[in-house]
PDB file of C-alpha atoms in Angstrom:
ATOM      1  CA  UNK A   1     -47.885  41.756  36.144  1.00 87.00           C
ATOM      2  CA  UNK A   2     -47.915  39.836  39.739  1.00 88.00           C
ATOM      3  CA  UNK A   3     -47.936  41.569  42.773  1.00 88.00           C
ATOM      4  CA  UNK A   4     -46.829  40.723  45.925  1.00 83.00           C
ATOM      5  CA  UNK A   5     -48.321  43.603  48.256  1.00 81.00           C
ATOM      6  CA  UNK A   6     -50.534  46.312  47.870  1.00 76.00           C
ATOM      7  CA  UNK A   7     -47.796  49.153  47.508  1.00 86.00           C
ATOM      8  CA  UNK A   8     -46.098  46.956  44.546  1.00 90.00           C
ATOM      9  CA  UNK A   9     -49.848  48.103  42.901  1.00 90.00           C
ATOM     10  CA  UNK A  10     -49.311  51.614  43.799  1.00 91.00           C
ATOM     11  CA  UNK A  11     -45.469  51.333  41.938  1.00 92.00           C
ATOM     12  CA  UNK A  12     -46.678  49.525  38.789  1.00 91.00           C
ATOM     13  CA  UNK A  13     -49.253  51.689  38.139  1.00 92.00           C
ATOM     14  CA  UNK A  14     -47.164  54.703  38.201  1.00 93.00           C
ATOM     15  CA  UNK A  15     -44.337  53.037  36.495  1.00 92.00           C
ATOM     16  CA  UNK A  16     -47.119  51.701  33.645  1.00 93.00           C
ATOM     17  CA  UNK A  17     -47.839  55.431  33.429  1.00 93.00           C
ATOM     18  CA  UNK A  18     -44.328  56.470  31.898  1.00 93.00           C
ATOM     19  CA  UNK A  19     -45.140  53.960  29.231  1.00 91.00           C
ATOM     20  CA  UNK A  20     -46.067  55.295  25.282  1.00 91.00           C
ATOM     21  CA  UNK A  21     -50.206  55.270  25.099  1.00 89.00           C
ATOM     22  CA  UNK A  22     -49.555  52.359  22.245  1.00 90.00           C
ATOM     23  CA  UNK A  23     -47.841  50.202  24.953  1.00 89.00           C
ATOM     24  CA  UNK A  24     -50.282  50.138  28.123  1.00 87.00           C
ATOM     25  CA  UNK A  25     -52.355  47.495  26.190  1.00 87.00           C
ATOM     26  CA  UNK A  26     -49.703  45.305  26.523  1.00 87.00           C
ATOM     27  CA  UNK A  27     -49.650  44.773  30.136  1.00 90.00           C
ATOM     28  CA  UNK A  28     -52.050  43.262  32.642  1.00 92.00           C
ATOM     29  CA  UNK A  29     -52.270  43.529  36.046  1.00 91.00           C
ATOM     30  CA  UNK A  30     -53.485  40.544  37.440  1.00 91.00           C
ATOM     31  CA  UNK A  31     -55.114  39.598  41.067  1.00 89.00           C
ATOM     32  CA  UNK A  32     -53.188  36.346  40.912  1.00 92.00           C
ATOM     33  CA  UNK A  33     -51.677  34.729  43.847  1.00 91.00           C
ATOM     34  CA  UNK A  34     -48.134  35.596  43.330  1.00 91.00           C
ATOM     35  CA  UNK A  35     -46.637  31.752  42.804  1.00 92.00           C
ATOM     36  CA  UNK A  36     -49.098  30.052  41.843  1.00 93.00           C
ATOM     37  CA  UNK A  37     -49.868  33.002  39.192  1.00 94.00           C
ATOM     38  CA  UNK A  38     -46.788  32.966  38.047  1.00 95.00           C
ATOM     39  CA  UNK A  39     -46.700  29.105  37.494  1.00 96.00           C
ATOM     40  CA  UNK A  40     -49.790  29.002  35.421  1.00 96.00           C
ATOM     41  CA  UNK A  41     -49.010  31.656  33.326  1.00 97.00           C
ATOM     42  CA  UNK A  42     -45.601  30.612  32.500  1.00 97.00           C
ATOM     43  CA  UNK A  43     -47.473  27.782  31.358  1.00 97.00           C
ATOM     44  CA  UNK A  44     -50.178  29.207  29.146  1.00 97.00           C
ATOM     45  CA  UNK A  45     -47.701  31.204  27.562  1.00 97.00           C
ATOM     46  CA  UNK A  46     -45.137  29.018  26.666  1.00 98.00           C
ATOM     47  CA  UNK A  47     -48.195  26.876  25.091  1.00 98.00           C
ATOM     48  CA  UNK A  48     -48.830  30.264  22.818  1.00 97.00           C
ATOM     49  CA  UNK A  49     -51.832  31.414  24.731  1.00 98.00           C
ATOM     50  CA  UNK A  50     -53.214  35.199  24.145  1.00 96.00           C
ATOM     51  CA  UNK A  51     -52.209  37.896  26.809  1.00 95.00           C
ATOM     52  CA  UNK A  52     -56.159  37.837  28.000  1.00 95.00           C
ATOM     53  CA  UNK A  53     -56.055  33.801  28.067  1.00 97.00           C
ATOM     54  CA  UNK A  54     -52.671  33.697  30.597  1.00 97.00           C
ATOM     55  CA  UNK A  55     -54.326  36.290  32.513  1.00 96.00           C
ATOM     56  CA  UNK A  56     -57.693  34.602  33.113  1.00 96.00           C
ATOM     57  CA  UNK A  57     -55.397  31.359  33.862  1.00 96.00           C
ATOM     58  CA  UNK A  58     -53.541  33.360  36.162  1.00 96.00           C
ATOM     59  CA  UNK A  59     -56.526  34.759  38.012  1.00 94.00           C
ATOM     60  CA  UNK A  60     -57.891  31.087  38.130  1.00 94.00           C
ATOM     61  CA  UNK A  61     -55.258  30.150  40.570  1.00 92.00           C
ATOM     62  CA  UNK A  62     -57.105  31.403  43.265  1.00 87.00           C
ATOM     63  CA  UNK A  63     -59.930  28.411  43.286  1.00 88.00           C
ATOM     64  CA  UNK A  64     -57.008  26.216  43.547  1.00 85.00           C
ATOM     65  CA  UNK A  65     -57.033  24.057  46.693  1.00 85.00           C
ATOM     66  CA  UNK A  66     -53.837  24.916  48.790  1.00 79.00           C
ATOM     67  CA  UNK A  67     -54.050  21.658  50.974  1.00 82.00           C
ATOM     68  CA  UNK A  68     -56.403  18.147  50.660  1.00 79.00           C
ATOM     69  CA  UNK A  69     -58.271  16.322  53.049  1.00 76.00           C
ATOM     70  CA  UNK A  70     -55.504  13.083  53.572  1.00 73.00           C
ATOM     71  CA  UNK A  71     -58.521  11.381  54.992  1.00 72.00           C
ATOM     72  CA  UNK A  72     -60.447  10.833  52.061  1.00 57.00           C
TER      73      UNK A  72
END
């Protein structure tokens, strides 16, 4: 799960609440930036990646640079 604000954290995790016991394990909340996130984990998983290895991909976005130095 992506979030785009800090009360979307506060709704998922009550809304992850009303699910079974046996179903929390299958959802993540990540710290992802919210696009870029969501790009890279599209990715893993379409490429059959494990729930942990989208989520660490996800995560990774944030070392991403957003903008390069034209001059060099």
């Amino acid at each position: 799960m992506l979030l785009n604000l800090g009360s979307a954290l506060m709704a998922t995790e009550m809304a992850v609440e009303t699910f079974a016991q046996d179903q929390r394990h299958r959802i993540v909340i990540s710290p992802a930036p919210l696009v870029e996130g969501a790009v890279i984990a599209a990715v893993e998983a379409s490429i059959g990646n494990s729930l942990q290895e989208v989520a660490e991909a996800a995560a990774s976005a944030y070392t991403l640079p957003k903008v390069r130095n034209r001059n060099g």
